[in-house]
Short mmCIF file of C-alpha atoms and ligand atoms in Angstrom, two decimals:
data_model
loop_
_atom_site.label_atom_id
_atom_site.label_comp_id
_atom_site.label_asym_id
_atom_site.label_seq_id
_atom_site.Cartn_x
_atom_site.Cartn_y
_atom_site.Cartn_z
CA UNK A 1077 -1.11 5.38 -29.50
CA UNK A 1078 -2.51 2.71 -27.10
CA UNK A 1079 -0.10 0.22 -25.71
CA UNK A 1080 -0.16 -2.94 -27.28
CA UNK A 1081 -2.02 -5.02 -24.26
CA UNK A 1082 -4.85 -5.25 -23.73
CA UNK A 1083 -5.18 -4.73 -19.58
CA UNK A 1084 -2.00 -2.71 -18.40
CA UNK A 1085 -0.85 0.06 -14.98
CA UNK A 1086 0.80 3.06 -16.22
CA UNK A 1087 2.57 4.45 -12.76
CA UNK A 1088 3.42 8.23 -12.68
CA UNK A 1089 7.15 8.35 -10.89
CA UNK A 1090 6.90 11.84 -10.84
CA UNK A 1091 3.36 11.52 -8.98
CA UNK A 1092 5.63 9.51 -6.46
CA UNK A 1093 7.87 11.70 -6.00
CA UNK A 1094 6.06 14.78 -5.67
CA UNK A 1095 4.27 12.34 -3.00
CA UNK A 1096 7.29 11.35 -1.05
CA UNK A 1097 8.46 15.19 -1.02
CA UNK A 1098 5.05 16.10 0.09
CA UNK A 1099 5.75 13.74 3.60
CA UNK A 1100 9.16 14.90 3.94
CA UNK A 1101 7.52 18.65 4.19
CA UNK A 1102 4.88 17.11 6.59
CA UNK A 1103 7.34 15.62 8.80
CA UNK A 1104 9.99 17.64 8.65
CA UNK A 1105 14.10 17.33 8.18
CA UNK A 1106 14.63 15.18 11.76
CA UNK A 1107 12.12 12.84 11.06
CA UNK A 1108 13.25 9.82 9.19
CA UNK A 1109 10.88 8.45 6.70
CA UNK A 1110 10.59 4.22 5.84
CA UNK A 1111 8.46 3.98 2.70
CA UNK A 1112 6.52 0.89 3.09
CA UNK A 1113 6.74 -1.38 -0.41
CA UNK A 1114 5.17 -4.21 1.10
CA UNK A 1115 3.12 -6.30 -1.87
CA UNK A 1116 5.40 -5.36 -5.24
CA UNK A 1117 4.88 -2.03 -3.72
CA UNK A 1118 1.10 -2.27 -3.26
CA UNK A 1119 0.76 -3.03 -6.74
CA UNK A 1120 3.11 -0.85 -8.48
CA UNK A 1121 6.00 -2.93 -9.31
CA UNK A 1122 8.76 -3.15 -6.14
CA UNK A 1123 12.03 -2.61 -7.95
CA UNK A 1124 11.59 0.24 -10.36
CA UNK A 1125 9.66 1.96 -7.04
CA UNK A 1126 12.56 0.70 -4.60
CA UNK A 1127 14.74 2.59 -6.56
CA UNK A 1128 12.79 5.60 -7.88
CA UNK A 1129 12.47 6.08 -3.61
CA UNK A 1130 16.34 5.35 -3.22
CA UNK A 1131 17.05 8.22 -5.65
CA UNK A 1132 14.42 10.70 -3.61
CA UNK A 1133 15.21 10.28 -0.29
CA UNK A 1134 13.64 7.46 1.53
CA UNK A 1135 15.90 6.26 4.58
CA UNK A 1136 14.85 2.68 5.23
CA UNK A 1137 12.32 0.43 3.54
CA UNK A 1138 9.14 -1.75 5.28
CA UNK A 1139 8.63 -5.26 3.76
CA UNK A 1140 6.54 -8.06 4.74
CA UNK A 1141 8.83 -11.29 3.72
CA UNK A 1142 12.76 -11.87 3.06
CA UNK A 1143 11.99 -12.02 -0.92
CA UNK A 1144 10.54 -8.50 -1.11
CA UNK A 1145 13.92 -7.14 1.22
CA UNK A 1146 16.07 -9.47 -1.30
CA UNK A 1147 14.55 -7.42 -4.42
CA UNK A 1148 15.54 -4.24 -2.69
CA UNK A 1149 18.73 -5.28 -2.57
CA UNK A 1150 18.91 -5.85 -5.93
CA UNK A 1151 18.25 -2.96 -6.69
CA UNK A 1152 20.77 -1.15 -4.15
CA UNK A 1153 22.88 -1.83 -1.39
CA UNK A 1154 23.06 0.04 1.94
CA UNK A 1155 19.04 0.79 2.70
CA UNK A 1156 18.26 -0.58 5.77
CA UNK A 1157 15.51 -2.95 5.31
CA UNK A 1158 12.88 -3.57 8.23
CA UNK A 1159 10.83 -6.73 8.26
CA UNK A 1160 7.49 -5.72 9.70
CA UNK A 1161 6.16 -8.88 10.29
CA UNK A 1162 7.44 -11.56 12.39
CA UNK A 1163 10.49 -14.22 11.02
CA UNK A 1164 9.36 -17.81 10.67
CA UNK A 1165 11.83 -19.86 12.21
CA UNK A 1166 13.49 -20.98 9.43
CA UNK A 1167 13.65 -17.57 8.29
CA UNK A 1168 16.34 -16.41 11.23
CA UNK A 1169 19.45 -17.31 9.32
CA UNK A 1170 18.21 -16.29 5.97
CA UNK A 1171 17.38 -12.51 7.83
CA UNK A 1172 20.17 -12.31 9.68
CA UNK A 1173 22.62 -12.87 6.67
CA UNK A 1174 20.39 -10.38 4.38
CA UNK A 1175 20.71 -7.95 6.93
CA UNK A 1176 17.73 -7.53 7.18
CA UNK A 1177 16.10 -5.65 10.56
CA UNK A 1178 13.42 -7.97 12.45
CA UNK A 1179 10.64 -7.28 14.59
CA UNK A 1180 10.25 -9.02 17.31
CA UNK A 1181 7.61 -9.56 19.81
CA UNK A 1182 9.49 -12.34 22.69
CA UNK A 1183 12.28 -12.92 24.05
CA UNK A 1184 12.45 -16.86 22.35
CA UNK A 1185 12.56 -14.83 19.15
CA UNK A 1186 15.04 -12.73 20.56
CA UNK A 1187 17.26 -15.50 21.43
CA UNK A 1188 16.80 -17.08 17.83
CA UNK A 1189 18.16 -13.98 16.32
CA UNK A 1190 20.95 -13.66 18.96
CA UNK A 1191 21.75 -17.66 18.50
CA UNK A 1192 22.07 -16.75 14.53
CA UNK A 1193 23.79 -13.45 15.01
CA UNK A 1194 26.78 -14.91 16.59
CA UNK A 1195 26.82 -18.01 14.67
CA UNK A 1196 27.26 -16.07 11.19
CA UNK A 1197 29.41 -13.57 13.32
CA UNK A 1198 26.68 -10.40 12.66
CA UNK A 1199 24.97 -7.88 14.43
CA UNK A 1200 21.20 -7.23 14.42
CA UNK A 1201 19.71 -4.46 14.84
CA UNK A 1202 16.13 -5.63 16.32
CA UNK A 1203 12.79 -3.80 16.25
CA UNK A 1204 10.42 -4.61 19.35
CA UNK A 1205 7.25 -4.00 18.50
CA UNK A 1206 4.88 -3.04 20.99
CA UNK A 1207 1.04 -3.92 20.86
CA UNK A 1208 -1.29 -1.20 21.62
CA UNK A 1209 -4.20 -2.23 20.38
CA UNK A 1210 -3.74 -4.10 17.22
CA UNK A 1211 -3.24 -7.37 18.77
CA UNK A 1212 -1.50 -9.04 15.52
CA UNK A 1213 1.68 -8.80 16.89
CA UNK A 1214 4.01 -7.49 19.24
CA UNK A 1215 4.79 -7.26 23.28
CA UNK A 1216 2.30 -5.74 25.84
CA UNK A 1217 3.05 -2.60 26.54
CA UNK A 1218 3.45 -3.38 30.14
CA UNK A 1219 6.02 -5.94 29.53
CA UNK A 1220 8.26 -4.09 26.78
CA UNK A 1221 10.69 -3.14 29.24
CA UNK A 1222 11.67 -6.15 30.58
CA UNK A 1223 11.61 -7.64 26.70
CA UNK A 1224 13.90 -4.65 25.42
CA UNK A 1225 16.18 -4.98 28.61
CA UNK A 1226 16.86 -8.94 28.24
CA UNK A 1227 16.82 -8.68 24.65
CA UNK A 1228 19.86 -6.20 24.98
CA UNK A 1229 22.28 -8.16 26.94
CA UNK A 1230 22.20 -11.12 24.26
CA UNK A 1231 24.95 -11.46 22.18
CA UNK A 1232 25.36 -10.23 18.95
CA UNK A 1233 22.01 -7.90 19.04
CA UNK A 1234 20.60 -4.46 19.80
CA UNK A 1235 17.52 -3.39 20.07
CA UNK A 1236 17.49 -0.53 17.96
CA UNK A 1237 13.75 0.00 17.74
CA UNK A 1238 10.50 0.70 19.56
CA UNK A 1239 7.62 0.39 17.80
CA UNK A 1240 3.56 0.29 17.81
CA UNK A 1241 0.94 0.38 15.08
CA UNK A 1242 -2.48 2.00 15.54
CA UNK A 1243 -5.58 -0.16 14.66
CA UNK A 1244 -8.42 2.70 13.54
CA UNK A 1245 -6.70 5.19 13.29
CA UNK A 1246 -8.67 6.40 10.30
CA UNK A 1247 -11.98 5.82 12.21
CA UNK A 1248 -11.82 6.11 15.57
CA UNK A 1249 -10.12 8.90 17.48
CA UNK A 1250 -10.63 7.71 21.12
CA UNK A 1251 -8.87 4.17 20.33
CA UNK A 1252 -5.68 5.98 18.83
CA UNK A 1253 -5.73 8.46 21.93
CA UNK A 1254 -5.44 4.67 24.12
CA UNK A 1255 -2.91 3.41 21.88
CA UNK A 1256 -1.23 6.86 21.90
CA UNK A 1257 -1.59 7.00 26.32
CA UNK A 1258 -0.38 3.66 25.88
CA UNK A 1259 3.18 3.43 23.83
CA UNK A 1260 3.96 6.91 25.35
CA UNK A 1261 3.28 5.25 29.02
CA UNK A 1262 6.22 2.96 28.02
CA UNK A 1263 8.50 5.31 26.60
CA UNK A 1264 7.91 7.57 29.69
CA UNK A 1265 9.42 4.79 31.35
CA UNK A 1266 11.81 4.04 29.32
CA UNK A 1267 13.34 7.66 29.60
CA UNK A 1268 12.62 7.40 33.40
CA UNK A 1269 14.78 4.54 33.69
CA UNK A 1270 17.60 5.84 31.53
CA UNK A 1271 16.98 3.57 28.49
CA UNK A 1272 17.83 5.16 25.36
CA UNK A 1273 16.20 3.41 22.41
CA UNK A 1274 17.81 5.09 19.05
CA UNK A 1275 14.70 4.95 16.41
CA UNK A 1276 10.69 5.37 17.89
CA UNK A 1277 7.79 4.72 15.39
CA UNK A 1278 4.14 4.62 15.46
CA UNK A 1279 2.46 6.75 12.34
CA UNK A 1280 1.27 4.93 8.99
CA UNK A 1281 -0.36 7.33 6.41
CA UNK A 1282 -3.77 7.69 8.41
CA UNK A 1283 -1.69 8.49 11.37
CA UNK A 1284 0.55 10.93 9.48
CA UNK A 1285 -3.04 12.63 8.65
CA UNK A 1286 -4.50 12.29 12.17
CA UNK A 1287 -2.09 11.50 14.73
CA UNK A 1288 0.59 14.28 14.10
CA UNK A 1289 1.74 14.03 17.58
CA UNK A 1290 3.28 10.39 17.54
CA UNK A 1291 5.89 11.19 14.36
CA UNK A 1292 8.79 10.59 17.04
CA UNK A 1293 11.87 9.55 14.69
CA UNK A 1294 10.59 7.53 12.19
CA UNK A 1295 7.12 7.39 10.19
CA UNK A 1296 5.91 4.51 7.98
CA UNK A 1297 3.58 5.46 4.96
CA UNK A 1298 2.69 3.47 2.31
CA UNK A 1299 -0.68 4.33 0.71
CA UNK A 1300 0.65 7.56 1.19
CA UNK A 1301 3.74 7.30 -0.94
CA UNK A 1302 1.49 5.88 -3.68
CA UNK A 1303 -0.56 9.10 -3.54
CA UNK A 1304 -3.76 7.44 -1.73
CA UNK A 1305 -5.55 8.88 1.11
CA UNK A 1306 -6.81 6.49 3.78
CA UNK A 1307 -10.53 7.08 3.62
CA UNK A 1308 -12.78 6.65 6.96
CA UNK A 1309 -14.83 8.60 9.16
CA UNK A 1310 -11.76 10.80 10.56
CA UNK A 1311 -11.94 13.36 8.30
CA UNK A 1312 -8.14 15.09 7.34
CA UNK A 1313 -7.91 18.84 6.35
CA UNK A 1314 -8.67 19.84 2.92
CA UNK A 1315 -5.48 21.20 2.07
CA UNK A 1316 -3.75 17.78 2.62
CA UNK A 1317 -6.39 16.20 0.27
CA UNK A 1318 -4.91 18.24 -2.92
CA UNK A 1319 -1.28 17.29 -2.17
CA UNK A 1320 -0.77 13.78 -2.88
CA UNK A 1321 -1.31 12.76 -6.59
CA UNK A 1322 -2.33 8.68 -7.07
CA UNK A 1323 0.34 7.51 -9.14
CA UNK A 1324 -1.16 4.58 -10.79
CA UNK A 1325 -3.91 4.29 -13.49
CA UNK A 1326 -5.36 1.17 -14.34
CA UNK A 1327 -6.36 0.75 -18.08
CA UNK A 1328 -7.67 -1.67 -20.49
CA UNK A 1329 -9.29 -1.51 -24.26
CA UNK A 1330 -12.68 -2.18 -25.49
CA UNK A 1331 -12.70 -5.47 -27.50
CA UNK A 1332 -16.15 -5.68 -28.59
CA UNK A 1333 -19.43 -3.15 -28.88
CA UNK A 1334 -22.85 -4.10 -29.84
CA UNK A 1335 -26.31 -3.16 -29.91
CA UNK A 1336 -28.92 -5.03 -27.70
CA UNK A 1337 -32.57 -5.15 -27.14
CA UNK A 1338 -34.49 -4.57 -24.20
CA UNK A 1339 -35.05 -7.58 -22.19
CA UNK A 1340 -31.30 -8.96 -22.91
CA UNK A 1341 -29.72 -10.69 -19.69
CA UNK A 1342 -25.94 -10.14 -19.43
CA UNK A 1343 -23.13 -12.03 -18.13
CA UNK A 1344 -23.22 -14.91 -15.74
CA UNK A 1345 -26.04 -15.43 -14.13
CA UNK A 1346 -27.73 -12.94 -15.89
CA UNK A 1347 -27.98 -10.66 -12.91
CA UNK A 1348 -28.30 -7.52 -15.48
CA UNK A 1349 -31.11 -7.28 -17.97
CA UNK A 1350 -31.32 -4.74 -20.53
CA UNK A 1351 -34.40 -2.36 -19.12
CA UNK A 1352 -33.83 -0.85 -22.76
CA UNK A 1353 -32.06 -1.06 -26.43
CA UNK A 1354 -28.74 -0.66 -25.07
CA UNK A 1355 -25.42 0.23 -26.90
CA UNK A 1356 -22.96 -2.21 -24.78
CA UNK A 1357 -19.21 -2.75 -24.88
CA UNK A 1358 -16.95 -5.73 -24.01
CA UNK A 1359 -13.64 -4.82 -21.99
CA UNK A 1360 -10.35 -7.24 -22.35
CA UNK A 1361 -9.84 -7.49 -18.16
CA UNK A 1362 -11.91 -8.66 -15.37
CA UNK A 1363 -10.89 -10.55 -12.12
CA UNK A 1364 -8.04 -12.22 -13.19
CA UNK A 1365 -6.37 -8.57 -13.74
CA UNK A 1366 -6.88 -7.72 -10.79
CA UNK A 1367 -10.41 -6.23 -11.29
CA UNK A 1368 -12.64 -6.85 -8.33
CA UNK A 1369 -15.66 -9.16 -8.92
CA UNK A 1370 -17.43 -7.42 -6.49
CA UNK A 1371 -17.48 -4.45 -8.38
CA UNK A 1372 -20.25 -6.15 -10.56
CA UNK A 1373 -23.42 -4.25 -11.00
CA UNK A 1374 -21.50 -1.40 -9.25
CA UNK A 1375 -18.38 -0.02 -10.81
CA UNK A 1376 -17.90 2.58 -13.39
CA UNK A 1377 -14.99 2.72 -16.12
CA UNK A 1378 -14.28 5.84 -18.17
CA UNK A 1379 -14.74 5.62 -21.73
CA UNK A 1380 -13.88 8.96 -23.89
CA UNK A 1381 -14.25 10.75 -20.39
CA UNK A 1382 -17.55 9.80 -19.70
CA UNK A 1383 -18.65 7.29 -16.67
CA UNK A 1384 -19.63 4.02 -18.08
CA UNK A 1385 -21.43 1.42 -15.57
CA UNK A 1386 -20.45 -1.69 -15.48
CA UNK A 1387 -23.84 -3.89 -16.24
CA UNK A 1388 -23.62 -8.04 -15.40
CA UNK A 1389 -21.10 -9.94 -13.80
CA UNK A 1390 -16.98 -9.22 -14.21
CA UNK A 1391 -15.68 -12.32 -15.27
CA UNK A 1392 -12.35 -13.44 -15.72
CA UNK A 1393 -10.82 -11.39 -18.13
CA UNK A 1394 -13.99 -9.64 -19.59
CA UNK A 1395 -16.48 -6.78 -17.87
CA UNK A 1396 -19.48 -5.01 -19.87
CA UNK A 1397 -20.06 -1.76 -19.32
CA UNK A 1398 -23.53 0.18 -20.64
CA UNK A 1399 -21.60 2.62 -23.35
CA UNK A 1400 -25.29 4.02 -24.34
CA UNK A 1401 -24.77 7.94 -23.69
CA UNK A 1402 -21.62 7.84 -25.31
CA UNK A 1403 -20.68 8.68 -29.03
CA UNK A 1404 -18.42 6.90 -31.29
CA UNK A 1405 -17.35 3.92 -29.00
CA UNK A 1406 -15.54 1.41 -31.12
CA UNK A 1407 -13.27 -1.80 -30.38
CA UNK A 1408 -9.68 -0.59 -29.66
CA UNK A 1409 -10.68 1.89 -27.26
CA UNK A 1410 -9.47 2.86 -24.14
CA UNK A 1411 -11.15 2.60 -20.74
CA UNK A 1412 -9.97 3.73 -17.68
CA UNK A 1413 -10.68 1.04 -14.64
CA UNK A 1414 -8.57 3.55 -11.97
CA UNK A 1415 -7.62 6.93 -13.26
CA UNK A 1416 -8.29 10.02 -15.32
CA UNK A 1417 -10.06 10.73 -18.48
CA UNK A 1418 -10.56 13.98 -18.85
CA UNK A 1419 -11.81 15.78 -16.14
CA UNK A 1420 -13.12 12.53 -14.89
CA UNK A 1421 -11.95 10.66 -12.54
CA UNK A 1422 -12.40 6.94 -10.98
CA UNK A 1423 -9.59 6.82 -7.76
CA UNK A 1424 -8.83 3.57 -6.10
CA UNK A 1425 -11.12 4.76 -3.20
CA UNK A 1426 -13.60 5.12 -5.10
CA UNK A 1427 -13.80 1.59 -6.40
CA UNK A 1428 -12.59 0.45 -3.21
CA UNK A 1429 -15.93 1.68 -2.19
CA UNK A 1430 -17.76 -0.47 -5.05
CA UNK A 1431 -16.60 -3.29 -4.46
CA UNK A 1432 -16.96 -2.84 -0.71
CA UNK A 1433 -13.53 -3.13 0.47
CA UNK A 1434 -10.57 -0.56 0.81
CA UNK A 1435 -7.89 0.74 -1.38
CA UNK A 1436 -4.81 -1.53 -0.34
CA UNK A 1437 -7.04 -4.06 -1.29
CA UNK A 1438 -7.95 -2.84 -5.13
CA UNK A 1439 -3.95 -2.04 -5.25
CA UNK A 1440 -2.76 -5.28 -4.65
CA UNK A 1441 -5.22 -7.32 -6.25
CA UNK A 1442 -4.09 -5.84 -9.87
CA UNK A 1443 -2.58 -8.85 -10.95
CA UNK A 1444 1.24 -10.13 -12.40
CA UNK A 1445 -0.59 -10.52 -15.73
CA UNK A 1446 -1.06 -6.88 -15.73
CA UNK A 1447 2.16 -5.33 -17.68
CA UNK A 1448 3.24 -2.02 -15.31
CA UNK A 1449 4.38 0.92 -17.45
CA UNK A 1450 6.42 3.41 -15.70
CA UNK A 1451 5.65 7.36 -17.11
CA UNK A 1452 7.72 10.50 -16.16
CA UNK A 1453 10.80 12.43 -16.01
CA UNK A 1454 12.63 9.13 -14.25
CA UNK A 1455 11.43 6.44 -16.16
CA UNK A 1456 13.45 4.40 -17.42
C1 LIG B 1912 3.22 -2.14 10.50
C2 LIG B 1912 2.83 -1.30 9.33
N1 LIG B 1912 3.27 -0.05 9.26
C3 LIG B 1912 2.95 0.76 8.22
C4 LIG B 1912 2.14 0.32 7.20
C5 LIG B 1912 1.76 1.26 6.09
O1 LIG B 1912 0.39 1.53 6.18
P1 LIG B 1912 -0.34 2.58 5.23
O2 LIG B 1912 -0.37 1.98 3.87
O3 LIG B 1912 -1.69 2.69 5.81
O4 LIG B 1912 0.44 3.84 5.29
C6 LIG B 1912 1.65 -0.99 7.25
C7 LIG B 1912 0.77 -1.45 6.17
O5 LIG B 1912 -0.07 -2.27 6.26
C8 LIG B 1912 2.00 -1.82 8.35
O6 LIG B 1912 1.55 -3.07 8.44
#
């Protein structure tokens, strides 16, 4: 029985936790891991994964904004939360009283958070994050020190964390190596000088592939979690390929099939034309699920386990997809956008690669209209 929508995610929870076990092996028992749930969990829906994580081990979350660290708390109390990008100003307060860990990249924001600490009588725990290479945010690496020792004699805050994030780490090997020379440089220092700093960080999910010398205390994976391998030119052993599962499947149903003649233009534009009689079918989601309009001309959904290209412009809420090879296609069918049929397959990578973009990308774009159903042995 199909579900009654006609676009919808079903997300395998035991795929995520088979994936989250999978890093803990990696990493090992001393290594803390922060499961990064940024963007409603790129894609997959932030509370039910928030907690699904909470029951299976994760130690402390990543978010990008104060509503994403609120709707972890809703879910349960005690994680600690780290905000990985920077507070707006009028932000501080709102942190501070969430408990929620900043980052921080100067001493003025520093202050702020030491100004609000002691006026709502807290204590925060602060991140400095340290910029190798990535240039987004964070101190120079030559200039952490004096941050993370000025920072620490403020009232009512710590610096708890060092931090740096690599740039292509996927791609390029000899950039990590700099960023790698580079953070270790500081902590070399750090040591030197007798500054203890309790929780060290550096390695995303292409770093946990490629970089498995920077774990230190902490790693932060999210495309990981979600059972995604970064793609790029570093290649990562074959044995790691076959241990993460993807955990989400994007589906939607045929509303319409029809027979057209040669010479037929489809879709806006008209940028397909039938080169022959053509068997095609309509599917109920396009952009506005979440279904890259670059993918036009270029994608292929599975239809009864066979690879159906997607011929004219996605629109909207409606794609056509050449269904000629394959038998018995009717309205009310089911066609697989991201997932398996089969022993097909279409992974997020894979379209990523359509549509000329990446796989965080194609995650997050699936859209709130887009009704996520959770499968597995902990759904609820
Ligand atoms: C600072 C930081 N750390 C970790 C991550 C997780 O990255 P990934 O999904 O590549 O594991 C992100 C995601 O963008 C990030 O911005």
């Amino acid at each position: 029985m199909n579900p009654p929508y006609r676009c919808w995610a079903e997300v395998d929870l035991d795929a995520l936790r088979n994936n989250l076990a999978w890093i803990r092996h990696r990493v090992g028992p001393q290594v803390r891991i922060m499961t990064v749930v940024k963007a409603d969990a790129y894609g997959h829906g932030l509370k039910q994964i928030a907690a699904l994580l909470m029951q299976n081990g994760t130690d402390v979350f990543g978010v990008a904004n104060l509503g994403e660290a609120r709707a972890i708390r809703s879910v349960g109390r005690g994680w600690p939360i780290l905000m990985l990008g920077a507070c707006l100003p009028d932000e501080v307060d709102l942190a501070v009283r969430d408990d929620v860990m900043p980052s921080i990249s100067s001493l003025v924001e520093a202050r702020a958070f030491s100004r609000a600490a002691v006026r709502l009588g807290r204590a925060v725990r602060l991140h400095v994050k340290v910029d190798t290479g990535m240039g987004r945010l964070g101190v120079g690496a030559r200039a952490a020190t004096d941050l993370i020792l000025r920072a620490d004699r403020l009232p009512g805050v710590r610096v708890e964390g060092l931090y740096t994030h690599y740039a292509s780490v996927e791609d390029n090997a000899g950039f990590s190596q700099t960023q790698r020379a580079a953070f270790q440089r500081l902590l070399d220092e750090l040591a030197g000088r007798g500054i203890p700093i309790a929780t060290i960080h550096a390695n995303n999910s292409g770093a946990l592939l490629h970089e498995p010398d920077t774990l230190f205390n902490l790693v932060r994976p999210g495309l990981l979690v979600y059972g995604i391998l970064p793609g790029g030119a570093r290649r990562s052993a074959s044995d790691l390929r076959q241990q993460v599962r993807a955990a989400l499947s994007l589906k939607c149903r045929i509303s319409f099939v029809k027979e057209i003649p040669r010479g037929t233009p489809l879709s806006y534009g008209g940028s397909f034309v039938a080169p022959r009689r053509m068997r095609v079918a309509t599917l109920s989601a396009g952009y506005g699920d979440g279904y890259l309009r670059a993918g036009s001309n270029r994608a292929s959904v599975l239809v009864r386990g066979r690879r159906c290209p997607v011929v004219g412009r996605i629109t909207m809420d409606q794609t056509i997809i050449d269904v000629s090879p394959v038998r018995g296609v009717r309205a009310g069918d089911e066609a697989a956008l991201i997932g398996r049929q089969g022993s097909e397959e279409i992974t997020a990578n894979e379209l990523a690669d359509w549509c000329g973009t990446i796989p965080w990308e194609v995650l997050t774009s699936i859209s709130y209209r887009v009704p996520r159903l959770y499968r597995g042995t902990q759904a609820a």
